């Protein structure tokens, strides 16, 4: 197959940052995706509906004039999130979910939840008002091996959470392990789904160390063994509506990545859909891409499916070595290397 046309997809997990950095990256997503769930892990974090709406206005102002891109906003859950903010979010069209970062799990997660018991009432309210919870599913204890953090999270946090809140819609974000695939697949509760990134479908943990340490392949949850990548590929291409696209495209300044203590995050937006196509093609499943990229996420969020179309052609191109990023640069995935699919004007 050399050409595929599919319904314009949505990115159900995206980091845009803010200010001149955001203005430098938002068009890369808007060129391809109809909507995106915008992560709230800014400094300070987006914890109120008013902050989310102001952030959304800044994003829309930075879009190319002819763009129809619709940013869907999220609130950052903290130990102190008031119930009133949940009710306000439910009443707004633009704020569609709440993001749970375990405190200390990843970039700017220091304001996150220290103990789920502290947000119990908030979760009850979200369940009552049917506001989805987006979960960064990793435990943070230093005693837990970094490669086991997702697996342990399922047993100690996610499973008890779902037991207590059976009607809460939960999205297990950027899953990276066979255990997560098996857990989501086996769950009879229809309120659980998961997003999968392109980089976890295309790379395993060897890619962190190929010929030397590769800071631009460092993300959280960290890349896992090949067997896990295979499990993710199987889930993404299974046709199950429980698994859908979320890039977790996470730009950082080059200097923040290439340093003694580099940030987690891979910038995939300039080739996101093209990279998913490459992954699906690896297992002869391009026919399953549209459901994963364009249908199942919208259905789970109870939002209408997009009606526009996009076309990809097998037409190799070279990813630039870097892009402007505020007063710095961001190094994209596959910098200076070949991407085999290309979006063409429709
Ligand atoms: O790799 C990641 N980068 N994982 C996250 O959870 C956060 C993200 C970021 O904001 O940079
Ligand atoms: Zn993320």
PDB file of N, CA, C and O in Angstrom, residues 2 7 78 159 186 200-201 204 218 235 313:
ATOM      1  N   UNK A   2       0.624   2.182  -0.905  1.00  0.00           N
ATOM      2  CA  UNK A   2       1.468   3.377  -0.989  1.00  0.00           C
ATOM      3  C   UNK A   2       0.728   4.657  -0.640  1.00  0.00           C
ATOM      4  O   UNK A   2       1.314   5.721  -0.579  1.00  0.00           O
ATOM      5  N   UNK A   7      -9.940   9.271   8.177  1.00  0.00           N
ATOM      6  CA  UNK A   7     -10.574  10.387   8.881  1.00  0.00           C
ATOM      7  C   UNK A   7      -9.501  11.137   9.668  1.00  0.00           C
ATOM      8  O   UNK A   7      -8.630  10.518  10.281  1.00  0.00           O
ATOM      9  N   UNK A  78      -4.497  18.071  42.067  1.00  0.00           N
ATOM     10  CA  UNK A  78      -3.561  18.191  43.200  1.00  0.00           C
ATOM     11  C   UNK A  78      -4.274  17.711  44.460  1.00  0.00           C
ATOM     12  O   UNK A  78      -5.490  17.488  44.448  1.00  0.00           O
ATOM     13  N   UNK A 159      -5.794  -0.866  40.100  1.00  0.00           N
ATOM     14  CA  UNK A 159      -6.829  -1.866  40.351  1.00  0.00           C
ATOM     15  C   UNK A 159      -7.729  -1.474  41.534  1.00  0.00           C
ATOM     16  O   UNK A 159      -8.959  -1.476  41.395  1.00  0.00           O
ATOM     17  N   UNK A 186      -8.271  -7.356  29.614  1.00  0.00           N
ATOM     18  CA  UNK A 186      -9.087  -8.274  30.431  1.00  0.00           C
ATOM     19  C   UNK A 186     -10.186  -7.551  31.198  1.00  0.00           C
ATOM     20  O   UNK A 186     -11.150  -8.182  31.648  1.00  0.00           O
ATOM     21  N   UNK A 200       6.661   4.422  21.681  1.00  0.00           N
ATOM     22  CA  UNK A 200       6.680   3.113  22.347  1.00  0.00           C
ATOM     23  C   UNK A 200       6.318   1.973  21.383  1.00  0.00           C
ATOM     24  O   UNK A 200       6.628   0.819  21.656  1.00  0.00           O
ATOM     25  N   UNK A 201       5.667   2.318  20.274  1.00  0.00           N
ATOM     26  CA  UNK A 201       5.384   1.287  19.256  1.00  0.00           C
ATOM     27  C   UNK A 201       6.600   1.019  18.377  1.00  0.00           C
ATOM     28  O   UNK A 201       6.698  -0.036  17.760  1.00  0.00           O
ATOM     29  N   UNK A 204      12.443   0.156  21.483  1.00  0.00           N
ATOM     30  CA  UNK A 204      12.549  -0.544  22.765  1.00  0.00           C
ATOM     31  C   UNK A 204      13.741   0.035  23.534  1.00  0.00           C
ATOM     32  O   UNK A 204      14.390   0.981  23.076  1.00  0.00           O
ATOM     33  N   UNK A 218      14.892   9.392  25.785  1.00  0.00           N
ATOM     34  CA  UNK A 218      14.489   9.249  27.194  1.00  0.00           C
ATOM     35  C   UNK A 218      13.124   9.889  27.393  1.00  0.00           C
ATOM     36  O   UNK A 218      12.923  11.083  27.127  1.00  0.00           O
ATOM     37  N   UNK A 235      -1.781  -4.730  20.637  1.00  0.00           N
ATOM     38  CA  UNK A 235      -2.964  -4.045  21.183  1.00  0.00           C
ATOM     39  C   UNK A 235      -3.423  -2.929  20.245  1.00  0.00           C
ATOM     40  O   UNK A 235      -4.613  -2.818  19.923  1.00  0.00           O
ATOM     41  N   UNK A 313       1.099   9.368   2.032  1.00  0.00           N
ATOM     42  CA  UNK A 313       1.714   8.640   0.919  1.00  0.00           C
ATOM     43  C   UNK A 313       3.055   8.089   1.352  1.00  0.00           C
ATOM     44  O   UNK A 313       3.756   8.713   2.165  1.00  0.00           O
TER      45      UNK A 313
END
